[in-house]
PDB file of C-alpha atoms in Angstrom:
ATOM      1  CA  MET A   1     119.271 -64.954 137.343  1.00 72.00           C
ATOM      2  CA  MET A   2     122.692 -64.434 138.847  1.00 83.00           C
ATOM      3  CA  LEU A   3     121.102 -62.456 141.685  1.00 87.00           C
ATOM      4  CA  PHE A   4     118.674 -65.300 142.335  1.00 87.00           C
ATOM      5  CA  GLN A   5     121.539 -67.751 142.581  1.00 88.00           C
ATOM      6  CA  PHE A   6     123.428 -65.460 144.969  1.00 90.00           C
ATOM      7  CA  LEU A   7     120.289 -65.231 147.068  1.00 92.00           C
ATOM      8  CA  LEU A   8     119.971 -69.018 147.142  1.00 92.00           C
ATOM      9  CA  ILE A   9     123.615 -69.417 148.139  1.00 93.00           C
ATOM     10  CA  LEU A  10     123.162 -66.808 150.870  1.00 94.00           C
ATOM     11  CA  ILE A  11     120.112 -68.646 152.287  1.00 94.00           C
ATOM     12  CA  MET A  12     122.079 -71.884 152.077  1.00 93.00           C
ATOM     13  CA  LEU A  13     124.959 -70.388 154.056  1.00 95.00           C
ATOM     14  CA  ILE A  14     122.566 -69.001 156.671  1.00 95.00           C
ATOM     15  CA  GLY A  15     120.955 -72.457 156.897  1.00 93.00           C
ATOM     16  CA  ALA A  16     124.341 -74.131 157.328  1.00 95.00           C
ATOM     17  CA  ILE A  17     125.293 -71.745 160.133  1.00 95.00           C
ATOM     18  CA  ALA A  18     121.856 -72.221 161.690  1.00 94.00           C
ATOM     19  CA  VAL A  19     122.440 -76.003 161.862  1.00 93.00           C
ATOM     20  CA  CYS A  20     125.382 -75.340 164.191  1.00 93.00           C
ATOM     21  CA  VAL A  21     123.713 -72.576 166.174  1.00 93.00           C
ATOM     22  CA  PHE A  22     120.249 -74.049 166.862  1.00 91.00           C
ATOM     23  CA  ARG A  23     120.014 -75.721 170.246  1.00 88.00           C
ATOM     24  CA  THR A  24     116.854 -77.680 169.480  1.00 89.00           C
ATOM     25  CA  LEU A  25     117.739 -80.757 167.472  1.00 90.00           C
ATOM     26  CA  ILE A  26     114.590 -80.828 165.373  1.00 89.00           C
ATOM     27  CA  ASN A  27     115.176 -77.224 164.250  1.00 91.00           C
ATOM     28  CA  ALA A  28     118.727 -78.087 163.281  1.00 93.00           C
ATOM     29  CA  VAL A  29     117.444 -81.009 161.206  1.00 93.00           C
ATOM     30  CA  VAL A  30     114.966 -78.767 159.398  1.00 91.00           C
ATOM     31  CA  ALA A  31     117.759 -76.259 158.681  1.00 93.00           C
ATOM     32  CA  MET A  32     119.866 -79.106 157.315  1.00 93.00           C
ATOM     33  CA  ALA A  33     117.011 -80.165 155.045  1.00 92.00           C
ATOM     34  CA  LEU A  34     116.803 -76.573 153.806  1.00 93.00           C
ATOM     35  CA  VAL A  35     120.511 -76.618 152.916  1.00 94.00           C
ATOM     36  CA  SER A  36     120.011 -79.840 150.926  1.00 93.00           C
ATOM     37  CA  LEU A  37     116.930 -78.503 149.203  1.00 91.00           C
ATOM     38  CA  ILE A  38     118.683 -75.335 148.074  1.00 93.00           C
ATOM     39  CA  ALA A  39     121.699 -77.388 146.976  1.00 93.00           C
ATOM     40  CA  SER A  40     119.356 -79.423 144.784  1.00 91.00           C
ATOM     41  CA  ILE A  41     117.826 -76.261 143.265  1.00 90.00           C
ATOM     42  CA  LEU A  42     121.335 -75.011 142.507  1.00 91.00           C
ATOM     43  CA  PHE A  43     122.213 -78.345 140.894  1.00 89.00           C
ATOM     44  CA  TYR A  44     119.150 -77.966 138.704  1.00 85.00           C
ATOM     45  CA  TYR A  45     120.268 -74.485 137.656  1.00 85.00           C
ATOM     46  CA  LEU A  46     123.703 -75.857 136.867  1.00 86.00           C
ATOM     47  CA  GLN A  47     122.023 -78.257 134.394  1.00 80.00           C
ATOM     48  CA  ALA A  48     122.439 -81.412 136.433  1.00 82.00           C
ATOM     49  CA  PRO A  49     118.831 -82.524 136.997  1.00 81.00           C
ATOM     50  CA  ASP A  50     119.898 -86.070 137.827  1.00 81.00           C
ATOM     51  CA  VAL A  51     122.093 -84.901 140.667  1.00 85.00           C
ATOM     52  CA  ALA A  52     119.363 -82.481 141.762  1.00 86.00           C
ATOM     53  CA  MET A  53     116.844 -85.324 142.085  1.00 84.00           C
ATOM     54  CA  ALA A  54     119.289 -87.489 144.003  1.00 84.00           C
ATOM     55  CA  GLU A  55     120.165 -84.605 146.334  1.00 88.00           C
ATOM     56  CA  ALA A  56     116.496 -83.768 146.931  1.00 86.00           C
ATOM     57  CA  SER A  57     115.469 -87.377 147.581  1.00 84.00           C
ATOM     58  CA  VAL A  58     118.445 -88.460 149.675  1.00 85.00           C
ATOM     59  CA  GLY A  59     119.613 -85.201 151.253  1.00 86.00           C
ATOM     60  CA  ALA A  60     116.357 -83.404 151.860  1.00 85.00           C
ATOM     61  CA  ALA A  61     113.914 -86.278 152.353  1.00 84.00           C
ATOM     62  CA  LEU A  62     115.558 -89.556 153.396  1.00 84.00           C
ATOM     63  CA  THR A  63     118.202 -88.113 155.733  1.00 88.00           C
ATOM     64  CA  THR A  64     115.713 -85.734 157.351  1.00 87.00           C
ATOM     65  CA  ALA A  65     113.212 -88.517 157.996  1.00 82.00           C
ATOM     66  CA  ILE A  66     115.909 -90.768 159.495  1.00 82.00           C
ATOM     67  CA  PHE A  67     117.094 -87.923 161.747  1.00 88.00           C
ATOM     68  CA  VAL A  68     113.529 -87.200 162.859  1.00 83.00           C
ATOM     69  CA  ILE A  69     113.024 -90.881 163.740  1.00 78.00           C
ATOM     70  CA  ALA A  70     116.344 -90.931 165.604  1.00 80.00           C
ATOM     71  CA  ILE A  71     115.445 -87.784 167.563  1.00 84.00           C
ATOM     72  CA  ARG A  72     112.045 -89.175 168.405  1.00 77.00           C
ATOM     73  CA  LYS A  73     113.646 -92.360 169.782  1.00 74.00           C
ATOM     74  CA  THR A  74     116.129 -90.533 172.009  1.00 76.00           C
ATOM     75  CA  LYS A  75     115.255 -88.794 175.264  1.00 69.00           C
ATOM     76  CA  LYS A  76     116.007 -85.209 176.101  1.00 66.00           C
ATOM     77  CA  ARG A  77     118.364 -84.762 179.031  1.00 65.00           C
ATOM     78  CA  ASP A  78     117.202 -82.227 181.559  1.00 57.00           C
ATOM     79  CA  ASP A  79     120.537 -81.333 183.152  1.00 53.00           C
ATOM     80  CA  LYS A  80     122.079 -78.343 181.524  1.00 53.00           C
ATOM     81  CA  GLY A  81     125.643 -78.887 182.716  1.00 45.00           C
TER      82      GLY A  81
ATOM     83  CA  MET B   1      93.211 -93.642 157.311  1.00 66.00           C
ATOM     84  CA  LYS B   2      92.671 -96.328 154.700  1.00 70.00           C
ATOM     85  CA  ARG B   3      90.378 -94.018 152.765  1.00 74.00           C
ATOM     86  CA  PHE B   4      93.011 -91.259 152.627  1.00 71.00           C
ATOM     87  CA  ALA B   5      95.731 -93.714 151.660  1.00 72.00           C
ATOM     88  CA  SER B   6      93.668 -95.330 148.915  1.00 77.00           C
ATOM     89  CA  ILE B   7      92.571 -91.972 147.460  1.00 79.00           C
ATOM     90  CA  ALA B   8      96.197 -90.770 147.505  1.00 76.00           C
ATOM     91  CA  THR B   9      97.376 -94.022 145.895  1.00 77.00           C
ATOM     92  CA  LEU B  10      94.728 -93.677 143.202  1.00 81.00           C
ATOM     93  CA  ILE B  11      95.693 -90.060 142.479  1.00 81.00           C
ATOM     94  CA  GLY B  12      99.390 -90.963 142.481  1.00 76.00           C
ATOM     95  CA  ALA B  13      98.887 -93.945 140.189  1.00 79.00           C
ATOM     96  CA  GLY B  14      96.715 -91.814 137.890  1.00 80.00           C
ATOM     97  CA  ILE B  15      99.385 -89.129 137.607  1.00 74.00           C
ATOM     98  CA  LEU B  16     101.984 -91.838 136.998  1.00 72.00           C
ATOM     99  CA  PHE B  17      99.887 -93.396 134.232  1.00 73.00           C
ATOM    100  CA  ILE B  18      99.217 -90.050 132.517  1.00 74.00           C
ATOM    101  CA  PHE B  19     102.891 -89.108 132.695  1.00 68.00           C
ATOM    102  CA  ILE B  20     103.930 -92.429 131.164  1.00 67.00           C
ATOM    103  CA  LEU B  21     101.342 -92.097 128.377  1.00 69.00           C
ATOM    104  CA  MET B  22     102.483 -88.562 127.617  1.00 65.00           C
ATOM    105  CA  THR B  23     106.177 -89.310 127.796  1.00 60.00           C
ATOM    106  CA  ARG B  24     107.584 -88.981 124.320  1.00 58.00           C
ATOM    107  CA  ILE B  25     110.640 -86.832 124.297  1.00 57.00           C
ATOM    108  CA  PRO B  26     112.054 -86.014 120.856  1.00 56.00           C
ATOM    109  CA  PRO B  27     115.646 -87.124 120.317  1.00 55.00           C
ATOM    110  CA  MET B  28     118.054 -84.286 120.869  1.00 57.00           C
ATOM    111  CA  ASN B  29     119.301 -82.389 117.855  1.00 56.00           C
ATOM    112  CA  SER B  30     122.694 -81.947 119.317  1.00 59.00           C
ATOM    113  CA  SER B  31     125.728 -81.839 117.119  1.00 62.00           C
ATOM    114  CA  SER B  32     127.721 -83.415 119.911  1.00 72.00           C
ATOM    115  CA  ILE B  33     129.427 -86.590 118.805  1.00 76.00           C
ATOM    116  CA  TYR B  34     128.723 -88.119 122.213  1.00 75.00           C
ATOM    117  CA  ALA B  35     124.985 -87.509 121.993  1.00 74.00           C
ATOM    118  CA  LYS B  36     124.880 -88.989 118.500  1.00 75.00           C
ATOM    119  CA  SER B  37     126.850 -92.084 119.412  1.00 76.00           C
ATOM    120  CA  VAL B  38     124.748 -92.649 122.551  1.00 75.00           C
ATOM    121  CA  LEU B  39     121.585 -92.498 120.429  1.00 74.00           C
ATOM    122  CA  ARG B  40     123.036 -94.881 117.868  1.00 72.00           C
ATOM    123  CA  GLU B  41     124.532 -97.344 120.299  1.00 72.00           C
ATOM    124  CA  ASP B  42     121.941 -97.731 123.025  1.00 70.00           C
ATOM    125  CA  GLY B  43     118.961 -95.605 122.086  1.00 70.00           C
ATOM    126  CA  SER B  44     118.836 -93.786 125.393  1.00 73.00           C
ATOM    127  CA  ILE B  45     117.872 -90.123 125.436  1.00 74.00           C
ATOM    128  CA  ASN B  46     119.343 -89.605 128.872  1.00 76.00           C
ATOM    129  CA  MET B  47     123.125 -89.759 128.552  1.00 77.00           C
ATOM    130  CA  VAL B  48     123.605 -90.303 132.269  1.00 77.00           C
ATOM    131  CA  SER B  49     121.447 -93.395 132.070  1.00 78.00           C
ATOM    132  CA  ALA B  50     123.405 -94.590 129.036  1.00 79.00           C
ATOM    133  CA  ILE B  51     126.611 -94.206 131.001  1.00 82.00           C
ATOM    134  CA  TYR B  52     125.582 -95.994 134.179  1.00 79.00           C
ATOM    135  CA  LEU B  53     123.562 -98.731 132.495  1.00 78.00           C
ATOM    136  CA  ASP B  54     125.725 -99.307 129.465  1.00 78.00           C
ATOM    137  CA  TYR B  55     129.228 -97.923 129.253  1.00 79.00           C
ATOM    138  CA  ARG B  56     129.870 -98.223 132.990  1.00 82.00           C
ATOM    139  CA  LEU B  57     127.582-101.149 133.777  1.00 80.00           C
ATOM    140  CA  TYR B  58     130.237-102.915 135.875  1.00 83.00           C
ATOM    141  CA  ASP B  59     130.443 -99.807 138.041  1.00 86.00           C
ATOM    142  CA  SER B  60     126.685 -99.976 138.672  1.00 84.00           C
ATOM    143  CA  LEU B  61     126.922-103.718 139.339  1.00 85.00           C
ATOM    144  CA  PHE B  62     129.530-103.221 142.034  1.00 88.00           C
ATOM    145  CA  GLU B  63     127.567-100.319 143.521  1.00 87.00           C
ATOM    146  CA  VAL B  64     124.606-102.674 143.810  1.00 87.00           C
ATOM    147  CA  LEU B  65     126.836-105.349 145.357  1.00 89.00           C
ATOM    148  CA  VAL B  66     128.208-102.862 147.905  1.00 91.00           C
ATOM    149  CA  PHE B  67     124.635-101.844 148.748  1.00 88.00           C
ATOM    150  CA  THR B  68     123.620-105.516 149.127  1.00 88.00           C
ATOM    151  CA  SER B  69     126.518-106.263 151.467  1.00 90.00           C
ATOM    152  CA  ALA B  70     125.664-103.148 153.513  1.00 89.00           C
ATOM    153  CA  ILE B  71     122.082-104.379 153.940  1.00 86.00           C
ATOM    154  CA  LEU B  72     123.292-107.885 154.835  1.00 87.00           C
ATOM    155  CA  GLY B  73     125.744-106.440 157.366  1.00 89.00           C
ATOM    156  CA  VAL B  74     123.128-104.220 158.978  1.00 85.00           C
ATOM    157  CA  SER B  75     120.572-107.062 159.198  1.00 83.00           C
ATOM    158  CA  TYR B  76     123.171-109.450 160.657  1.00 85.00           C
ATOM    159  CA  TYR B  77     124.601-107.165 163.323  1.00 84.00           C
ATOM    160  CA  ILE B  78     121.415-105.411 164.357  1.00 81.00           C
ATOM    161  CA  ALA B  79     119.780-108.780 165.055  1.00 78.00           C
ATOM    162  CA  HIS B  80     122.006-108.992 168.173  1.00 80.00           C
ATOM    163  CA  PHE B  81     120.574-105.823 169.715  1.00 78.00           C
ATOM    164  CA  PRO B  82     117.454-105.959 171.890  1.00 75.00           C
ATOM    165  CA  GLU B  83     114.212-104.727 170.407  1.00 74.00           C
ATOM    166  CA  ALA B  84     113.036-101.335 171.563  1.00 69.00           C
ATOM    167  CA  GLY B  85     109.494-101.305 170.284  1.00 64.00           C
ATOM    168  CA  GLU B  86     108.178 -99.222 167.473  1.00 64.00           C
ATOM    169  CA  VAL B  87     108.434 -95.596 166.470  1.00 64.00           C
ATOM    170  CA  PHE B  88     105.108 -94.316 167.668  1.00 65.00           C
ATOM    171  CA  PRO B  89     102.877 -92.444 165.288  1.00 68.00           C
ATOM    172  CA  SER B  90     102.505 -88.714 165.559  1.00 67.00           C
ATOM    173  CA  ASN B  91      99.701 -87.425 167.787  1.00 73.00           C
ATOM    174  CA  SER B  92      98.926 -84.527 165.489  1.00 77.00           C
ATOM    175  CA  LYS B  93      95.906 -85.109 163.284  1.00 79.00           C
ATOM    176  CA  LEU B  94      97.182 -82.625 160.707  1.00 80.00           C
ATOM    177  CA  THR B  95     100.567 -84.369 160.358  1.00 78.00           C
ATOM    178  CA  PHE B  96      98.791 -87.691 160.080  1.00 80.00           C
ATOM    179  CA  ILE B  97      96.462 -86.594 157.278  1.00 81.00           C
ATOM    180  CA  ALA B  98      99.196 -84.711 155.411  1.00 79.00           C
ATOM    181  CA  ILE B  99     101.618 -87.629 155.499  1.00 81.00           C
ATOM    182  CA  VAL B 100      99.086 -90.375 154.753  1.00 81.00           C
ATOM    183  CA  ALA B 101      97.771 -88.377 151.810  1.00 80.00           C
ATOM    184  CA  SER B 102     101.168 -87.513 150.361  1.00 82.00           C
ATOM    185  CA  ALA B 103     103.336 -90.588 151.067  1.00 84.00           C
ATOM    186  CA  PRO B 104     101.672 -92.885 148.439  1.00 84.00           C
ATOM    187  CA  MET B 105     102.124 -90.110 145.861  1.00 83.00           C
ATOM    188  CA  VAL B 106     105.816 -89.881 146.776  1.00 86.00           C
ATOM    189  CA  VAL B 107     106.129 -93.647 146.277  1.00 87.00           C
ATOM    190  CA  CYS B 108     104.377 -93.355 142.888  1.00 86.00           C
ATOM    191  CA  TRP B 109     106.725 -90.522 141.932  1.00 85.00           C
ATOM    192  CA  GLY B 110     109.652 -92.807 142.797  1.00 88.00           C
ATOM    193  CA  ILE B 111     108.203 -95.531 140.547  1.00 88.00           C
ATOM    194  CA  TYR B 112     107.790 -92.992 137.725  1.00 87.00           C
ATOM    195  CA  THR B 113     111.376 -91.772 138.146  1.00 87.00           C
ATOM    196  CA  LEU B 114     112.831 -95.245 137.895  1.00 87.00           C
ATOM    197  CA  LEU B 115     110.554 -96.339 135.026  1.00 86.00           C
ATOM    198  CA  THR B 116     111.483 -93.360 132.854  1.00 83.00           C
ATOM    199  CA  GLY B 117     115.131 -93.102 133.846  1.00 82.00           C
ATOM    200  CA  HIS B 118     116.326 -93.707 130.281  1.00 80.00           C
ATOM    201  CA  ILE B 119     114.374 -90.813 128.747  1.00 79.00           C
ATOM    202  CA  SER B 120     114.289 -88.201 131.482  1.00 79.00           C
ATOM    203  CA  PRO B 121     116.347 -87.152 134.493  1.00 80.00           C
ATOM    204  CA  GLY B 122     116.358 -89.529 137.385  1.00 79.00           C
ATOM    205  CA  GLY B 123     116.924 -93.246 137.199  1.00 82.00           C
ATOM    206  CA  ALA B 124     117.083 -96.276 139.402  1.00 85.00           C
ATOM    207  CA  PHE B 125     119.044 -94.992 142.382  1.00 86.00           C
ATOM    208  CA  SER B 126     117.114 -91.776 142.851  1.00 86.00           C
ATOM    209  CA  GLY B 127     113.787 -93.507 142.087  1.00 89.00           C
ATOM    210  CA  GLY B 128     114.454 -96.158 144.738  1.00 90.00           C
ATOM    211  CA  ALA B 129     115.524 -93.505 147.245  1.00 87.00           C
ATOM    212  CA  ILE B 130     112.383 -91.412 146.594  1.00 88.00           C
ATOM    213  CA  GLY B 131     110.192 -94.489 147.129  1.00 89.00           C
ATOM    214  CA  ALA B 132     111.997 -95.372 150.356  1.00 87.00           C
ATOM    215  CA  SER B 133     111.544 -91.785 151.609  1.00 86.00           C
ATOM    216  CA  GLY B 134     107.800 -92.122 151.004  1.00 86.00           C
ATOM    217  CA  ILE B 135     107.667 -95.240 153.169  1.00 84.00           C
ATOM    218  CA  LEU B 136     109.825 -93.541 155.791  1.00 82.00           C
ATOM    219  CA  PHE B 137     107.407 -90.606 156.003  1.00 80.00           C
ATOM    220  CA  LEU B 138     104.500 -93.030 156.217  1.00 82.00           C
ATOM    221  CA  SER B 139     106.104 -94.732 159.202  1.00 79.00           C
ATOM    222  CA  LEU B 140     106.207 -91.356 160.974  1.00 77.00           C
ATOM    223  CA  ALA B 141     102.436 -91.106 160.625  1.00 79.00           C
ATOM    224  CA  ILE B 142     101.208 -94.650 161.182  1.00 79.00           C
ATOM    225  CA  GLY B 143     104.040 -96.080 163.293  1.00 75.00           C
ATOM    226  CA  SER B 144     106.905 -98.270 162.166  1.00 72.00           C
ATOM    227  CA  ARG B 145     105.204-101.568 162.950  1.00 74.00           C
ATOM    228  CA  LYS B 146     102.296-100.927 160.607  1.00 76.00           C
ATOM    229  CA  ALA B 147     104.625 -99.520 157.934  1.00 74.00           C
ATOM    230  CA  GLU B 148     106.789-102.625 157.967  1.00 75.00           C
ATOM    231  CA  MET B 149     103.878-105.068 157.806  1.00 77.00           C
ATOM    232  CA  PRO B 150     103.624-105.189 153.989  1.00 75.00           C
ATOM    233  CA  PHE B 151     107.364-105.807 153.918  1.00 74.00           C
ATOM    234  CA  HIS B 152     106.860-109.232 155.489  1.00 75.00           C
ATOM    235  CA  LYS B 153     103.498-109.957 153.904  1.00 77.00           C
ATOM    236  CA  MET B 154     104.699-109.366 150.358  1.00 77.00           C
ATOM    237  CA  ARG B 155     108.046-111.094 150.915  1.00 79.00           C
ATOM    238  CA  LEU B 156     109.909-108.070 149.637  1.00 79.00           C
ATOM    239  CA  GLU B 157     113.251-109.377 150.904  1.00 78.00           C
ATOM    240  CA  ALA B 158     113.009-112.273 148.451  1.00 83.00           C
ATOM    241  CA  LEU B 159     112.075-109.823 145.690  1.00 84.00           C
ATOM    242  CA  GLU B 160     115.265-107.888 146.404  1.00 83.00           C
ATOM    243  CA  LYS B 161     117.369-111.028 145.954  1.00 84.00           C
ATOM    244  CA  TYR B 162     115.567-111.838 142.692  1.00 87.00           C
ATOM    245  CA  ALA B 163     116.323-108.298 141.488  1.00 87.00           C
ATOM    246  CA  LEU B 164     120.029-108.853 142.147  1.00 86.00           C
ATOM    247  CA  LEU B 165     119.848-112.179 140.300  1.00 88.00           C
ATOM    248  CA  LEU B 166     118.172-110.452 137.344  1.00 87.00           C
ATOM    249  CA  ILE B 167     120.845-107.738 137.160  1.00 85.00           C
ATOM    250  CA  ALA B 168     123.657-110.300 137.385  1.00 83.00           C
ATOM    251  CA  SER B 169     122.141-112.594 134.748  1.00 84.00           C
ATOM    252  CA  TYR B 170     121.514-109.646 132.413  1.00 81.00           C
ATOM    253  CA  ILE B 171     125.166-108.676 132.648  1.00 79.00           C
ATOM    254  CA  VAL B 172     126.358-112.262 132.138  1.00 78.00           C
ATOM    255  CA  LEU B 173     124.051-112.555 129.100  1.00 77.00           C
ATOM    256  CA  GLY B 174     125.557-109.328 127.796  1.00 72.00           C
ATOM    257  CA  ILE B 175     129.079-110.722 128.025  1.00 69.00           C
ATOM    258  CA  PHE B 176     128.153-113.662 125.796  1.00 70.00           C
ATOM    259  CA  ASP B 177     126.175-111.547 123.416  1.00 63.00           C
ATOM    260  CA  LYS B 178     128.710-108.822 122.581  1.00 57.00           C
ATOM    261  CA  GLY B 179     128.041-105.495 124.180  1.00 53.00           C
ATOM    262  CA  LEU B 180     126.650-105.265 127.662  1.00 50.00           C
ATOM    263  CA  PHE B 181     123.453-103.538 126.757  1.00 54.00           C
ATOM    264  CA  SER B 182     122.487-105.445 123.688  1.00 55.00           C
ATOM    265  CA  PRO B 183     121.015-108.848 124.490  1.00 47.00           C
ATOM    266  CA  LEU B 184     117.476-109.709 123.581  1.00 52.00           C
ATOM    267  CA  PHE B 185     116.098-106.196 123.616  1.00 60.00           C
ATOM    268  CA  TRP B 186     114.699-104.034 120.951  1.00 63.00           C
ATOM    269  CA  ILE B 187     116.186-100.558 120.696  1.00 67.00           C
ATOM    270  CA  GLY B 188     112.810 -98.875 119.995  1.00 68.00           C
ATOM    271  CA  ILE B 189     112.210 -95.332 118.825  1.00 71.00           C
ATOM    272  CA  PRO B 190     114.481 -93.037 120.844  1.00 70.00           C
ATOM    273  CA  GLY B 191     112.365 -90.977 123.208  1.00 69.00           C
ATOM    274  CA  ALA B 192     109.484 -93.452 123.447  1.00 71.00           C
ATOM    275  CA  PHE B 193     108.806 -95.207 126.724  1.00 75.00           C
ATOM    276  CA  LEU B 194     109.742 -98.606 125.315  1.00 74.00           C
ATOM    277  CA  SER B 195     113.198 -97.760 124.052  1.00 73.00           C
ATOM    278  CA  GLY B 196     116.765 -97.813 125.208  1.00 71.00           C
ATOM    279  CA  ARG B 197     117.194-101.614 125.038  1.00 74.00           C
ATOM    280  CA  GLY B 198     117.235-103.141 128.517  1.00 76.00           C
ATOM    281  CA  ALA B 199     117.217 -99.840 130.389  1.00 80.00           C
ATOM    282  CA  ILE B 200     113.752-100.377 131.890  1.00 83.00           C
ATOM    283  CA  VAL B 201     114.625-103.865 133.126  1.00 83.00           C
ATOM    284  CA  LEU B 202     117.884-102.703 134.695  1.00 85.00           C
ATOM    285  CA  ASN B 203     116.372 -99.524 136.131  1.00 87.00           C
ATOM    286  CA  VAL B 204     113.458-101.431 137.669  1.00 89.00           C
ATOM    287  CA  SER B 205     115.691-104.114 139.188  1.00 89.00           C
ATOM    288  CA  ILE B 206     118.196-101.634 140.634  1.00 90.00           C
ATOM    289  CA  GLY B 207     115.274 -99.457 141.801  1.00 90.00           C
ATOM    290  CA  ILE B 208     113.639-102.410 143.609  1.00 90.00           C
ATOM    291  CA  LYS B 209     116.974-103.163 145.226  1.00 89.00           C
ATOM    292  CA  VAL B 210     117.441 -99.614 146.520  1.00 89.00           C
ATOM    293  CA  PHE B 211     113.780 -99.243 147.548  1.00 89.00           C
ATOM    294  CA  VAL B 212     113.586-102.542 149.456  1.00 89.00           C
ATOM    295  CA  GLY B 213     117.080-102.079 150.896  1.00 87.00           C
ATOM    296  CA  GLY B 214     116.201 -98.605 152.167  1.00 84.00           C
ATOM    297  CA  TRP B 215     112.980 -99.920 153.648  1.00 83.00           C
ATOM    298  CA  ALA B 216     114.787-102.849 155.352  1.00 83.00           C
ATOM    299  CA  ILE B 217     117.432-100.592 156.888  1.00 81.00           C
ATOM    300  CA  LEU B 218     114.719 -98.198 158.050  1.00 76.00           C
ATOM    301  CA  TYR B 219     112.707-100.778 159.928  1.00 76.00           C
ATOM    302  CA  LEU B 220     115.763-102.474 161.391  1.00 79.00           C
ATOM    303  CA  PHE B 221     117.054 -99.131 162.667  1.00 75.00           C
ATOM    304  CA  SER B 222     113.712 -98.104 164.043  1.00 73.00           C
ATOM    305  CA  ARG B 223     113.043-101.406 165.817  1.00 73.00           C
ATOM    306  CA  HIS B 224     116.274-101.957 167.720  1.00 72.00           C
ATOM    307  CA  ARG B 225     117.329 -99.820 170.623  1.00 58.00           C
ATOM    308  CA  GLU B 226     121.055 -99.272 170.320  1.00 52.00           C
ATOM    309  CA  SER B 227     120.905 -98.677 166.638  1.00 42.00           C
ATOM    310  CA  VAL B 228     119.756 -95.071 166.695  1.00 41.00           C
TER     311      VAL B 228
END
């Protein structure tokens, strides 16, 4: 079980770094949702199901959807300078 | 589209109904003095719910008031920005079907979470947020204008104000009637759906507040240009 948690934390860290590294905004948002989702699984393992539900609904779902809407409403700039 | 949505709503409502019928969690056999006193004093199985709806009810009240003023502020200031049209629905057929089929179930799951907040994990705030996420996903599939239509038709903004009034009057009643959680409500058998004194009433009103507030902020943000 400990190994599983280490694995989750490792994926979470990779996701968090990926948010900064990805150049496409939508990919970064998906990576951010992954971080939230794994955080909520970890909360559940740490016996805080209430916090896990709040993290999953707000962090993984609501924030992601708002970011996707925001990205869809903005235009991509072509100049790379 | 309507067929998918109605089938998904039916499935979601069915699952919700079955869950509520089957919900009967035995009271915990903990030797903890806290668990015992929570059971005795407010009949709630979920200690978190007992804390935020009973022992720290003022805290929840002010959270709700902060949320209300945030919604009022957003609605007031965003009204000055020009409208930018709607968020257009996705072109992908697969996304459309997946979202339209799953969003009503997400909303039903939110309703279940807030209805059973006193006997299982979850509660009003997360239930309301889950419901609002469902609507948000729906607006990605069918466009924000269609998703906000029921908001005006069903006068949900008024419902949100009534919910606040209900929470405030419940708390005022509680002040007169010794103990914030006690007035008028039957404690029930701990673990049954109808237990935990006024937990369902408070959870539903706070849940409506969060759900409608989230929905309002969503459509205001998605309609006005400078806001996103």
